[in-house]
XYZ file of C-alpha atoms in Angstrom:
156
model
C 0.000 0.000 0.000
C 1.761 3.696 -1.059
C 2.683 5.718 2.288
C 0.569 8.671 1.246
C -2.708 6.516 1.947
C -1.977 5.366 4.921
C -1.657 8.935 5.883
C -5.141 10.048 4.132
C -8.524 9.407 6.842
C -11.759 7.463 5.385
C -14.622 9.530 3.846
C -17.761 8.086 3.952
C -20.057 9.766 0.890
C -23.762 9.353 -0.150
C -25.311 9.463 -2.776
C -29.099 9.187 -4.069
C -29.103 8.004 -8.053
C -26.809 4.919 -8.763
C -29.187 4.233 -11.301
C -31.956 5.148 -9.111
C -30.905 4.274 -6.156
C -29.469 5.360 -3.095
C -25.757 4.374 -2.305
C -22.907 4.657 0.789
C -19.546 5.066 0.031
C -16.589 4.284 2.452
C -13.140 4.762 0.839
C -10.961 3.807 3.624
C -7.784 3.141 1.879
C -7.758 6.254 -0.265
C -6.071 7.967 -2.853
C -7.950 10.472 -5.741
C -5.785 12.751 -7.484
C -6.111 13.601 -11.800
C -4.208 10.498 -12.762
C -3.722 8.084 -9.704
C -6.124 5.811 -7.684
C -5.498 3.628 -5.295
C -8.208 2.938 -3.223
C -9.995 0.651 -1.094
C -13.460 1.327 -1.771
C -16.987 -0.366 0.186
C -20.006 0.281 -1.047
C -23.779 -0.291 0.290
C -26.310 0.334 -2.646
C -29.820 0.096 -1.470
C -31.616 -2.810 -2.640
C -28.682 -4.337 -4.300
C -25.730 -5.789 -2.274
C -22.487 -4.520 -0.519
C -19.271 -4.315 -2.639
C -15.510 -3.927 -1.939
C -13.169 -2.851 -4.478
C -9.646 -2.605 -5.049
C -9.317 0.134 -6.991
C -5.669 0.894 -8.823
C -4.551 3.059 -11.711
C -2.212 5.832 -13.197
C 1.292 5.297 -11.625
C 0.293 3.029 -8.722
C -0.868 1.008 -11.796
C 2.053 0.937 -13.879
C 4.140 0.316 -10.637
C 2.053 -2.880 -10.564
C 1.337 -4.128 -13.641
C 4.310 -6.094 -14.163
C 2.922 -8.598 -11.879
C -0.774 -7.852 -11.706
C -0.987 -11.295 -13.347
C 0.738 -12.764 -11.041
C -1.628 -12.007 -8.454
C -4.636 -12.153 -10.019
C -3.734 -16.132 -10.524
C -3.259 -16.379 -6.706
C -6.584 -14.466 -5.276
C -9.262 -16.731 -4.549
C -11.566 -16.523 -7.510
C -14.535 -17.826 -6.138
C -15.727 -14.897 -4.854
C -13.350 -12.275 -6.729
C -15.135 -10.567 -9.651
C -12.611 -8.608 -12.062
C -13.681 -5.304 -13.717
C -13.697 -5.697 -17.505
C -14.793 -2.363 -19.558
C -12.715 0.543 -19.716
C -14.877 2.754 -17.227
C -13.210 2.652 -14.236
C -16.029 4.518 -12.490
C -18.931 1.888 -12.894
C -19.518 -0.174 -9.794
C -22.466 -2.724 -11.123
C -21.830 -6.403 -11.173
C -23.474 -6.483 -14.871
C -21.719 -8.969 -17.228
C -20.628 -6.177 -19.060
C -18.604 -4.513 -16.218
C -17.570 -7.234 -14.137
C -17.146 -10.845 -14.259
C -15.983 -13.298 -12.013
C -11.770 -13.845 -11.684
C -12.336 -17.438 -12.393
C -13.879 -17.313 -15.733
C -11.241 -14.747 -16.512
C -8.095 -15.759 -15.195
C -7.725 -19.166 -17.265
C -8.009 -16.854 -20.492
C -4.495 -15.007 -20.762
C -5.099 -12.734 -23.789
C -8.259 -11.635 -21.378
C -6.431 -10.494 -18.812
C -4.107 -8.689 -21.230
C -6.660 -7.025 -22.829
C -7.832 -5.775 -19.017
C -4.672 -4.472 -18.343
C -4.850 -2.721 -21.286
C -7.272 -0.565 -19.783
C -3.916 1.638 -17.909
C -6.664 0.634 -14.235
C -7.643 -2.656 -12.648
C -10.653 -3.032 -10.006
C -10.224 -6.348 -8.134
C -14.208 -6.513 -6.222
C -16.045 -9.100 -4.243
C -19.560 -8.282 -2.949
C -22.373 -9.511 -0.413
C -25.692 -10.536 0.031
C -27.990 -6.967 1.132
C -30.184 -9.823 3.448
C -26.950 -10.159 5.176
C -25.284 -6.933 6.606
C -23.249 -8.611 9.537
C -21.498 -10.621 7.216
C -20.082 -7.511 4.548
C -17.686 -5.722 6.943
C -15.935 -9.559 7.749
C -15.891 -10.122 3.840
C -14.922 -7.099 3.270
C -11.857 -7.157 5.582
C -11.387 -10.715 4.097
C -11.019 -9.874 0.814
C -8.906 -6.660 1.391
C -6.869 -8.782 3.511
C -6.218 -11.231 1.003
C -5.570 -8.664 -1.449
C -2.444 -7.242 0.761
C -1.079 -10.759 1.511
C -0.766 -11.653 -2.580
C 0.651 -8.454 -2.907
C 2.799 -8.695 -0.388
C 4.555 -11.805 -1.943
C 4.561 -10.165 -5.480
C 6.259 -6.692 -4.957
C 8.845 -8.178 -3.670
C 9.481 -9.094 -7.477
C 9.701 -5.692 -8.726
């Protein structure tokens, strides 16, 4: 994780029209500037489900991306979905945004074209019917997340 974000509090937002609903947003790992992201983002949309994202691009990207594939092949991709379009600011689980690591990952030239995109959002998500569980996944996942990266960088 870059020093600067572990410098930079949590914001919780709100929001009433992802696509016509209303939405929390905690970014609790957080950085926003013009060209870099890096981000740990949680997100409650009414109605739908809580998500957790991994959010990465600009330089924290390129840093990466050398062994992004790397560690996309050792996250648990069961419950991993991978971001897929070139938006980087669409958080639905449609097919056409997201699908899920394990369909992906065996597929090489798929993940190339993804990183192709210059970002990469790494999200899981959980049932709405079941709020107790979304903070543990959520600090499961992003857990997870740190630990495969951990073992990677060390590659750069």
């Amino acid at each position: 994780m870059p020093e600067t974000a572990q410098k930079i509090s949590g914001k919780i937002s709100a929001g009433e029209n992802l696509k016509g609903l209303p939405y929390l947003v905690l970014d609790n790992v957080r950085i926003f500037n013009r060209n870099d992201v890096y981000a740990f983002r949680t997100l409650f949309w009414w109605g739908n489900f809580f998500s957790y994202t991994v959010h990465i691009s600009g330089n924290y990207f390129n840093q990466l991306k050398p062994v992004l594939p790397s560690i996309l092949n050792q996250l648990d991709s069961e419950l991993t979905f991978i971001c897929i379009q070139n938006d980087q600011w669409q958080y639905h689980f449609g097919p056409d945004n997201y699908l899920p690591l394990k369909e992906v990952k065996i597929n090489e030239s798929a993940i190339n074209k993804i990183l192709q995109n210059g970002f990469i959002k790494i999200s899981g998500k959980s049932a709405i019917d079941l709020p107790e569980l979304a903070l543990h996944n959520a600090f499961k996942f992003y857990e997870e997340f740190l630990k495969v990266l951990s073992k990677n960088i060390r590659t750069l």
